[in-house]
mmCIF file of C-alpha atoms in Angstrom:
data_model
loop_
_atom_site.group_PDB
_atom_site.id
_atom_site.type_symbol
_atom_site.label_atom_id
_atom_site.label_comp_id
_atom_site.label_asym_id
_atom_site.label_seq_id
_atom_site.Cartn_x
_atom_site.Cartn_y
_atom_site.Cartn_z
ATOM 1 C CA MET T 1 2.801 -0.492 -3.064
ATOM 2 C CA LEU T 2 2.407 -3.627 -5.166
ATOM 3 C CA LEU T 3 0.822 -6.612 -3.370
ATOM 4 C CA LEU T 4 1.327 -10.046 -4.944
ATOM 5 C CA HIS T 5 -0.688 -13.023 -3.718
ATOM 6 C CA GLY T 6 0.182 -16.704 -3.505
ATOM 7 C CA ASN T 7 -1.215 -20.069 -4.578
ATOM 8 C CA PRO T 8 -4.088 -21.032 -4.631
ATOM 9 C CA LEU T 9 -5.319 -17.508 -3.923
ATOM 10 C CA THR T 10 -6.074 -14.258 -5.745
ATOM 11 C CA HIS T 11 -5.627 -10.574 -4.957
ATOM 12 C CA VAL T 12 -8.539 -11.016 -2.533
ATOM 13 C CA SER T 13 -6.078 -12.518 -0.036
ATOM 14 C CA TRP T 14 -5.034 -8.955 0.888
ATOM 15 C CA HIS T 15 -8.559 -7.815 1.740
ATOM 16 C CA LYS T 16 -7.963 -7.661 5.497
ATOM 17 C CA ILE T 17 -4.994 -5.274 5.260
ATOM 18 C CA ALA T 18 -5.259 -3.497 1.896
ATOM 19 C CA PRO T 19 -7.891 -0.935 3.033
ATOM 20 C CA ASP T 20 -5.696 0.108 5.966
ATOM 21 C CA LEU T 21 -2.585 0.293 3.801
ATOM 22 C CA ALA T 22 -4.488 2.361 1.241
ATOM 23 C CA ARG T 23 -4.873 5.155 3.791
ATOM 24 C CA GLU T 24 -1.131 5.807 3.495
ATOM 25 C CA PHE T 25 -0.027 4.183 0.229
ATOM 26 C CA THR T 26 -1.250 3.753 -3.314
ATOM 27 C CA VAL T 27 -2.062 0.031 -3.278
ATOM 28 C CA ILE T 28 -2.056 -2.093 -6.448
ATOM 29 C CA ALA T 29 -3.122 -5.719 -5.967
ATOM 30 C CA PRO T 30 -3.407 -7.715 -9.218
ATOM 31 C CA ASP T 31 -4.114 -11.365 -9.854
ATOM 32 C CA LEU T 32 -0.917 -13.062 -10.978
ATOM 33 C CA ARG T 33 -0.764 -14.512 -14.464
ATOM 34 C CA GLY T 34 -2.759 -17.754 -14.497
ATOM 35 C CA TYR T 35 -4.612 -16.993 -11.267
ATOM 36 C CA GLY T 36 -8.017 -15.524 -10.546
ATOM 37 C CA ASP T 37 -9.342 -13.428 -13.403
ATOM 38 C CA SER T 38 -5.957 -12.784 -15.038
ATOM 39 C CA SER T 39 -5.180 -14.243 -18.454
ATOM 40 C CA LYS T 40 -3.981 -17.823 -18.662
ATOM 41 C CA PRO T 41 -1.694 -18.030 -21.685
ATOM 42 C CA ASP T 42 -0.119 -21.198 -22.991
ATOM 43 C CA GLY T 43 2.975 -22.021 -20.978
ATOM 44 C CA GLY T 44 5.056 -23.075 -23.950
ATOM 45 C CA SER T 45 7.057 -26.246 -24.315
ATOM 46 C CA ASP T 46 9.480 -25.102 -21.609
ATOM 47 C CA HIS T 47 6.785 -23.546 -19.342
ATOM 48 C CA SER T 48 8.613 -20.213 -19.581
ATOM 49 C CA ALA T 49 5.378 -18.231 -19.742
ATOM 50 C CA TYR T 50 4.892 -19.112 -16.068
ATOM 51 C CA SER T 51 8.383 -18.461 -14.742
ATOM 52 C CA PHE T 52 8.703 -15.948 -11.927
ATOM 53 C CA ARG T 53 10.577 -13.725 -14.381
ATOM 54 C CA ALA T 54 7.619 -13.732 -16.770
ATOM 55 C CA MET T 55 5.197 -12.991 -13.941
ATOM 56 C CA GLY T 56 7.501 -10.243 -12.748
ATOM 57 C CA GLN T 57 7.583 -8.701 -16.209
ATOM 58 C CA ASP T 58 3.773 -8.598 -16.167
ATOM 59 C CA ASN T 59 3.932 -6.517 -13.025
ATOM 60 C CA PHE T 60 6.680 -4.208 -14.275
ATOM 61 C CA GLU T 61 4.474 -3.497 -17.279
ATOM 62 C CA LEU T 62 1.466 -2.955 -15.027
ATOM 63 C CA MET T 63 3.377 -0.434 -12.925
ATOM 64 C CA ASP T 64 4.631 1.247 -16.112
ATOM 65 C CA GLN T 65 1.051 1.713 -17.282
ATOM 66 C CA LEU T 66 0.110 3.190 -13.920
ATOM 67 C CA GLY T 67 3.058 5.593 -14.018
ATOM 68 C CA PHE T 68 5.265 4.137 -11.271
ATOM 69 C CA ASP T 69 8.967 3.933 -12.163
ATOM 70 C CA ARG T 70 9.913 2.863 -8.634
ATOM 71 C CA PHE T 71 7.719 1.102 -6.121
ATOM 72 C CA GLN T 72 7.610 -1.125 -3.074
ATOM 73 C CA VAL T 73 6.426 -4.718 -3.240
ATOM 74 C CA ALA T 74 5.073 -7.262 -0.775
ATOM 75 C CA GLY T 75 4.454 -10.841 -1.735
ATOM 76 C CA HIS T 76 3.072 -13.960 -0.141
ATOM 77 C CA ASP T 77 3.969 -17.490 -1.215
ATOM 78 C CA ARG T 78 4.262 -17.521 -5.044
ATOM 79 C CA GLY T 79 3.863 -13.753 -5.077
ATOM 80 C CA ALA T 80 6.904 -13.425 -2.828
ATOM 81 C CA ARG T 81 8.887 -15.551 -5.287
ATOM 82 C CA VAL T 82 7.821 -13.234 -8.101
ATOM 83 C CA ALA T 83 8.845 -10.236 -5.981
ATOM 84 C CA PHE T 84 12.212 -11.878 -5.238
ATOM 85 C CA ARG T 85 12.928 -12.259 -8.957
ATOM 86 C CA MET T 86 11.744 -8.717 -9.692
ATOM 87 C CA ALA T 87 14.120 -7.283 -7.077
ATOM 88 C CA LEU T 88 17.049 -9.283 -8.460
ATOM 89 C CA ASP T 89 16.341 -8.507 -12.117
ATOM 90 C CA ARG T 90 15.477 -4.815 -11.820
ATOM 91 C CA PRO T 91 17.009 -3.419 -8.615
ATOM 92 C CA GLU T 92 16.616 0.139 -9.844
ATOM 93 C CA ARG T 93 12.832 -0.224 -9.704
ATOM 94 C CA VAL T 94 12.142 -2.011 -6.405
ATOM 95 C CA GLU T 95 12.532 0.233 -3.349
ATOM 96 C CA ARG T 96 11.612 -2.241 -0.595
ATOM 97 C CA LEU T 97 10.609 -5.905 -0.501
ATOM 98 C CA ALA T 98 8.541 -7.819 2.057
ATOM 99 C CA ALA T 99 8.089 -11.583 1.771
ATOM 100 C CA LEU T 100 5.489 -13.569 3.685
ATOM 101 C CA ASP T 101 6.084 -17.212 4.600
ATOM 102 C CA ILE T 102 8.702 -18.340 2.141
ATOM 103 C CA VAL T 103 12.381 -19.067 1.931
ATOM 104 C CA PRO T 104 14.036 -18.600 -1.460
ATOM 105 C CA THR T 105 13.350 -21.238 -4.088
ATOM 106 C CA HIS T 106 16.981 -22.349 -4.291
ATOM 107 C CA THR T 107 16.964 -23.146 -0.561
ATOM 108 C CA VAL T 108 13.689 -25.035 -0.816
ATOM 109 C CA LEU T 109 14.689 -27.264 -3.710
ATOM 110 C CA THR T 110 18.233 -28.005 -2.543
ATOM 111 C CA ASN T 111 17.203 -28.838 1.032
ATOM 112 C CA VAL T 112 14.245 -31.182 0.615
ATOM 113 C CA THR T 113 13.359 -33.112 3.756
ATOM 114 C CA LEU T 114 10.731 -35.725 4.513
ATOM 115 C CA GLY T 115 8.791 -33.380 6.815
ATOM 116 C CA TRP T 116 8.675 -30.531 4.324
ATOM 117 C CA GLY T 117 7.870 -32.891 1.455
ATOM 118 C CA MET T 118 4.866 -34.320 3.276
ATOM 119 C CA GLU T 119 3.440 -30.841 3.852
ATOM 120 C CA ALA T 120 4.437 -29.391 0.478
ATOM 121 C CA TYR T 121 3.618 -32.420 -1.674
ATOM 122 C CA HIS T 122 2.008 -30.198 -4.315
ATOM 123 C CA TRP T 123 5.378 -28.772 -5.422
ATOM 124 C CA PHE T 124 6.239 -32.064 -7.082
ATOM 125 C CA PHE T 125 2.762 -33.388 -7.805
ATOM 126 C CA MET T 126 1.699 -30.269 -9.725
ATOM 127 C CA ALA T 127 5.008 -30.228 -11.587
ATOM 128 C CA GLN T 128 4.299 -33.642 -13.176
ATOM 129 C CA LYS T 129 3.740 -33.831 -16.909
ATOM 130 C CA ALA T 130 0.407 -32.536 -18.178
ATOM 131 C CA PRO T 131 -2.378 -33.501 -17.982
ATOM 132 C CA PHE T 132 -1.814 -35.928 -15.079
ATOM 133 C CA PRO T 133 -2.169 -33.528 -12.117
ATOM 134 C CA GLU T 134 -4.731 -31.380 -13.927
ATOM 135 C CA ASP T 135 -7.031 -34.334 -14.588
ATOM 136 C CA LEU T 136 -6.894 -35.571 -11.006
ATOM 137 C CA LEU T 137 -7.355 -32.159 -9.367
ATOM 138 C CA SER T 138 -10.199 -31.185 -11.693
ATOM 139 C CA ARG T 139 -12.316 -34.204 -10.724
ATOM 140 C CA ASP T 140 -13.639 -32.305 -7.676
ATOM 141 C CA LEU T 141 -12.533 -28.683 -7.649
ATOM 142 C CA GLY T 142 -14.479 -27.721 -4.517
ATOM 143 C CA TYR T 143 -12.895 -30.521 -2.520
ATOM 144 C CA TYR T 144 -9.433 -29.653 -3.832
ATOM 145 C CA ILE T 145 -9.489 -25.956 -2.926
ATOM 146 C CA ARG T 146 -10.822 -26.559 0.570
ATOM 147 C CA TYR T 147 -8.288 -29.321 1.199
ATOM 148 C CA LYS T 148 -5.460 -27.127 -0.081
ATOM 149 C CA LEU T 149 -6.409 -24.190 2.146
ATOM 150 C CA ASN T 150 -7.045 -26.295 5.259
ATOM 151 C CA LYS T 151 -3.577 -26.087 6.773
ATOM 152 C CA LYS T 152 -2.300 -28.151 9.684
ATOM 153 C CA ASN T 153 -3.479 -26.924 13.101
ATOM 154 C CA VAL T 154 -5.100 -23.833 11.542
ATOM 155 C CA GLY T 155 -8.229 -24.834 9.616
ATOM 156 C CA LEU T 156 -10.470 -22.820 7.331
ATOM 157 C CA GLU T 157 -11.874 -20.460 9.961
ATOM 158 C CA ILE T 158 -9.266 -17.797 9.165
ATOM 159 C CA PHE T 159 -10.885 -17.194 5.760
ATOM 160 C CA SER T 160 -13.926 -14.953 5.531
ATOM 161 C CA PRO T 161 -16.942 -16.502 3.762
ATOM 162 C CA GLU T 162 -16.613 -13.896 1.002
ATOM 163 C CA ALA T 163 -12.938 -14.674 0.399
ATOM 164 C CA MET T 164 -13.551 -18.418 0.425
ATOM 165 C CA ALA T 165 -16.362 -18.026 -2.099
ATOM 166 C CA GLU T 166 -13.983 -16.106 -4.363
ATOM 167 C CA TYR T 167 -11.268 -18.752 -4.116
ATOM 168 C CA VAL T 168 -13.823 -21.455 -4.951
ATOM 169 C CA ARG T 169 -15.132 -19.413 -7.911
ATOM 170 C CA CYS T 170 -11.661 -18.996 -9.341
ATOM 171 C CA THR T 171 -10.686 -22.667 -8.974
ATOM 172 C CA THR T 172 -11.351 -23.755 -12.532
ATOM 173 C CA PRO T 173 -9.682 -26.333 -14.784
ATOM 174 C CA GLU T 174 -8.018 -23.442 -16.621
ATOM 175 C CA GLN T 175 -6.540 -22.060 -13.419
ATOM 176 C CA ILE T 176 -5.435 -25.509 -12.265
ATOM 177 C CA HIS T 177 -3.516 -25.967 -15.530
ATOM 178 C CA ALA T 178 -1.902 -22.532 -15.176
ATOM 179 C CA VAL T 179 -0.879 -23.277 -11.593
ATOM 180 C CA CYS T 180 0.652 -26.576 -12.680
ATOM 181 C CA GLU T 181 2.612 -24.686 -15.341
ATOM 182 C CA ASP T 182 3.791 -22.341 -12.578
ATOM 183 C CA TYR T 183 5.164 -25.292 -10.602
ATOM 184 C CA ARG T 184 6.684 -26.905 -13.697
ATOM 185 C CA ALA T 185 8.550 -23.676 -14.388
ATOM 186 C CA THR T 186 9.685 -23.538 -10.761
ATOM 187 C CA VAL T 187 11.489 -26.883 -10.705
ATOM 188 C CA THR T 188 13.156 -26.179 -14.060
ATOM 189 C CA LEU T 189 13.662 -22.583 -15.203
ATOM 190 C CA ASP T 190 13.276 -20.802 -11.878
ATOM 191 C CA LEU T 191 15.615 -23.162 -10.062
ATOM 192 C CA ALA T 192 18.159 -22.775 -12.864
ATOM 193 C CA MET T 193 17.985 -18.970 -12.641
ATOM 194 C CA ASP T 194 18.399 -19.005 -8.880
ATOM 195 C CA THR T 195 21.257 -21.483 -9.071
ATOM 196 C CA GLU T 196 23.018 -19.222 -11.552
ATOM 197 C CA ASP T 197 22.528 -16.191 -9.285
ATOM 198 C CA PHE T 198 23.252 -17.833 -5.938
ATOM 199 C CA GLY T 199 26.435 -16.424 -4.417
ATOM 200 C CA LYS T 200 26.799 -13.906 -7.259
ATOM 201 C CA ARG T 201 23.884 -11.479 -6.921
ATOM 202 C CA LYS T 202 21.989 -10.053 -3.988
ATOM 203 C CA ILE T 203 18.846 -8.001 -3.546
ATOM 204 C CA ALA T 204 19.868 -4.354 -3.315
ATOM 205 C CA CYS T 205 16.889 -2.945 -1.408
ATOM 206 C CA PRO T 206 15.863 -3.422 2.241
ATOM 207 C CA VAL T 207 14.158 -6.785 2.787
ATOM 208 C CA LEU T 208 11.589 -7.801 5.412
ATOM 209 C CA VAL T 209 10.658 -11.452 5.888
ATOM 210 C CA MET T 210 7.883 -12.815 8.099
ATOM 211 C CA TRP T 211 6.824 -16.400 8.456
ATOM 212 C CA GLY T 212 4.266 -18.343 10.405
ATOM 213 C CA SER T 213 5.636 -20.223 13.397
ATOM 214 C CA ASN T 214 2.890 -22.780 12.629
ATOM 215 C CA SER T 215 3.544 -23.045 8.894
ATOM 216 C CA HIS T 216 5.571 -25.509 6.866
ATOM 217 C CA CYS T 217 8.071 -22.693 6.301
ATOM 218 C CA GLY T 218 8.485 -22.114 10.020
ATOM 219 C CA ARG T 219 8.609 -25.798 10.873
ATOM 220 C CA HIS T 220 11.178 -26.901 8.322
ATOM 221 C CA PHE T 221 13.480 -23.958 7.565
ATOM 222 C CA ARG T 222 15.510 -21.204 9.230
ATOM 223 C CA PRO T 223 14.139 -18.316 7.164
ATOM 224 C CA LEU T 224 16.537 -15.556 8.204
ATOM 225 C CA GLU T 225 19.506 -17.823 7.578
ATOM 226 C CA ALA T 226 18.121 -18.766 4.159
ATOM 227 C CA TRP T 227 17.453 -15.151 3.176
ATOM 228 C CA SER T 228 20.842 -13.934 4.401
ATOM 229 C CA GLY T 229 22.460 -15.444 1.325
ATOM 230 C CA TRP T 230 20.422 -13.065 -0.814
ATOM 231 C CA SER T 231 20.261 -9.875 1.240
ATOM 232 C CA ASP T 232 22.653 -7.758 3.283
ATOM 233 C CA ASP T 233 19.855 -5.424 4.457
ATOM 234 C CA LEU T 234 17.577 -7.940 6.136
ATOM 235 C CA ARG T 235 15.179 -8.061 9.066
ATOM 236 C CA GLY T 236 12.434 -10.498 9.980
ATOM 237 C CA THR T 237 10.556 -12.540 12.529
ATOM 238 C CA ASP T 238 8.136 -15.373 12.947
ATOM 239 C CA ILE T 239 4.555 -14.595 13.916
ATOM 240 C CA PRO T 240 1.912 -16.889 15.452
ATOM 241 C CA THR T 241 0.155 -17.874 12.233
ATOM 242 C CA GLY T 242 -0.002 -20.634 9.686
ATOM 243 C CA HIS T 243 0.791 -20.226 5.995
ATOM 244 C CA TYR T 244 -1.645 -17.354 5.349
ATOM 245 C CA PRO T 245 -0.509 -14.542 7.689
ATOM 246 C CA ALA T 246 -2.395 -11.671 6.081
ATOM 247 C CA GLU T 247 -5.711 -13.486 6.533
ATOM 248 C CA HIS T 248 -4.860 -15.208 9.802
ATOM 249 C CA ARG T 249 -3.417 -12.250 11.760
ATOM 250 C CA PRO T 250 -3.884 -9.002 9.841
ATOM 251 C CA ASP T 251 -3.548 -7.187 13.168
ATOM 252 C CA LEU T 252 0.129 -8.222 13.191
ATOM 253 C CA VAL T 253 0.950 -8.002 9.495
ATOM 254 C CA TYR T 254 -0.511 -4.552 8.867
ATOM 255 C CA PRO T 255 1.466 -2.547 11.458
ATOM 256 C CA ILE T 256 4.739 -4.239 10.491
ATOM 257 C CA PHE T 257 4.083 -3.474 6.813
ATOM 258 C CA ARG T 258 3.094 0.099 7.662
ATOM 259 C CA ASP T 259 6.323 0.727 9.546
ATOM 260 C CA PHE T 260 8.614 -1.008 7.066
ATOM 261 C CA PHE T 261 7.123 0.550 3.954
ATOM 262 C CA SER T 262 7.122 3.978 5.616
ATOM 263 C CA GLY T 263 10.893 3.712 5.868
ATOM 264 C CA HIS T 264 11.062 2.842 9.573
ATOM 265 C CA GLU T 265 12.423 -0.241 11.254
ATOM 266 C CA PRO T 266 9.417 -2.317 12.352
ATOM 267 C CA ARG T 267 9.251 -3.147 16.060
ATOM 268 C CA LEU T 268 9.733 -6.859 15.599
ATOM 269 C CA GLU T 269 10.873 -7.314 19.185
ATOM 270 C CA ASP T 270 7.291 -6.649 20.288
ATOM 271 C CA LEU T 271 6.324 -9.931 18.658
ATOM 272 C CA ALA T 272 8.994 -12.013 20.364
#
């Protein structure tokens, strides 16, 4: 089972459920390219080094090195977007896909509303030409990371002190630049790829989506409707969390993951 984290996090974001999952699965949880302690290569003039396809290729190569031809993948936030692209590009390799608190990129960027834009301002701010966002965000890195993680009506209490210390440690000017390259690739290359595929290709494997009822995803989108355009084998539900479900309510995320990745239909009605 490959676990892919989101922005502005690292693989540490899985620490509340990975030990339980590891009792039944082989768990691989890397830092995405540009994040945490992973390498931070130059993005190139077109930012292609930080497209979801490039990040997905990193993880295909990682799983190759570990000897896994086929595997299951769960992603949160940016990691879920990487997993989405991996499942589209290489359907023969991805057995099951779970996505936490996103709707597909094409839906996001073709249905921008005032409410979503106010909560997800960073999509367009971080995508501005370098080094404008990098210079501003790097003025006070500690303030930035705490502000970014402090979601509406949730706060910072959901993060353990150890996890928060790791997120602060990894918030460096180099990571900020890489993350900005990620968002620049999203509004250009990734959107173009998804636009090309929309209505023509679908994810072949079973898909599970969960989103926080108190997250910007839950407030501004209809996730199952958005995902239905990309999957014919789809199930999902909202859960009472904000944007970071695996750290906010691991007691809900873990059993649903365990059931789904064991090949069973998760008992989503119990959460209704």
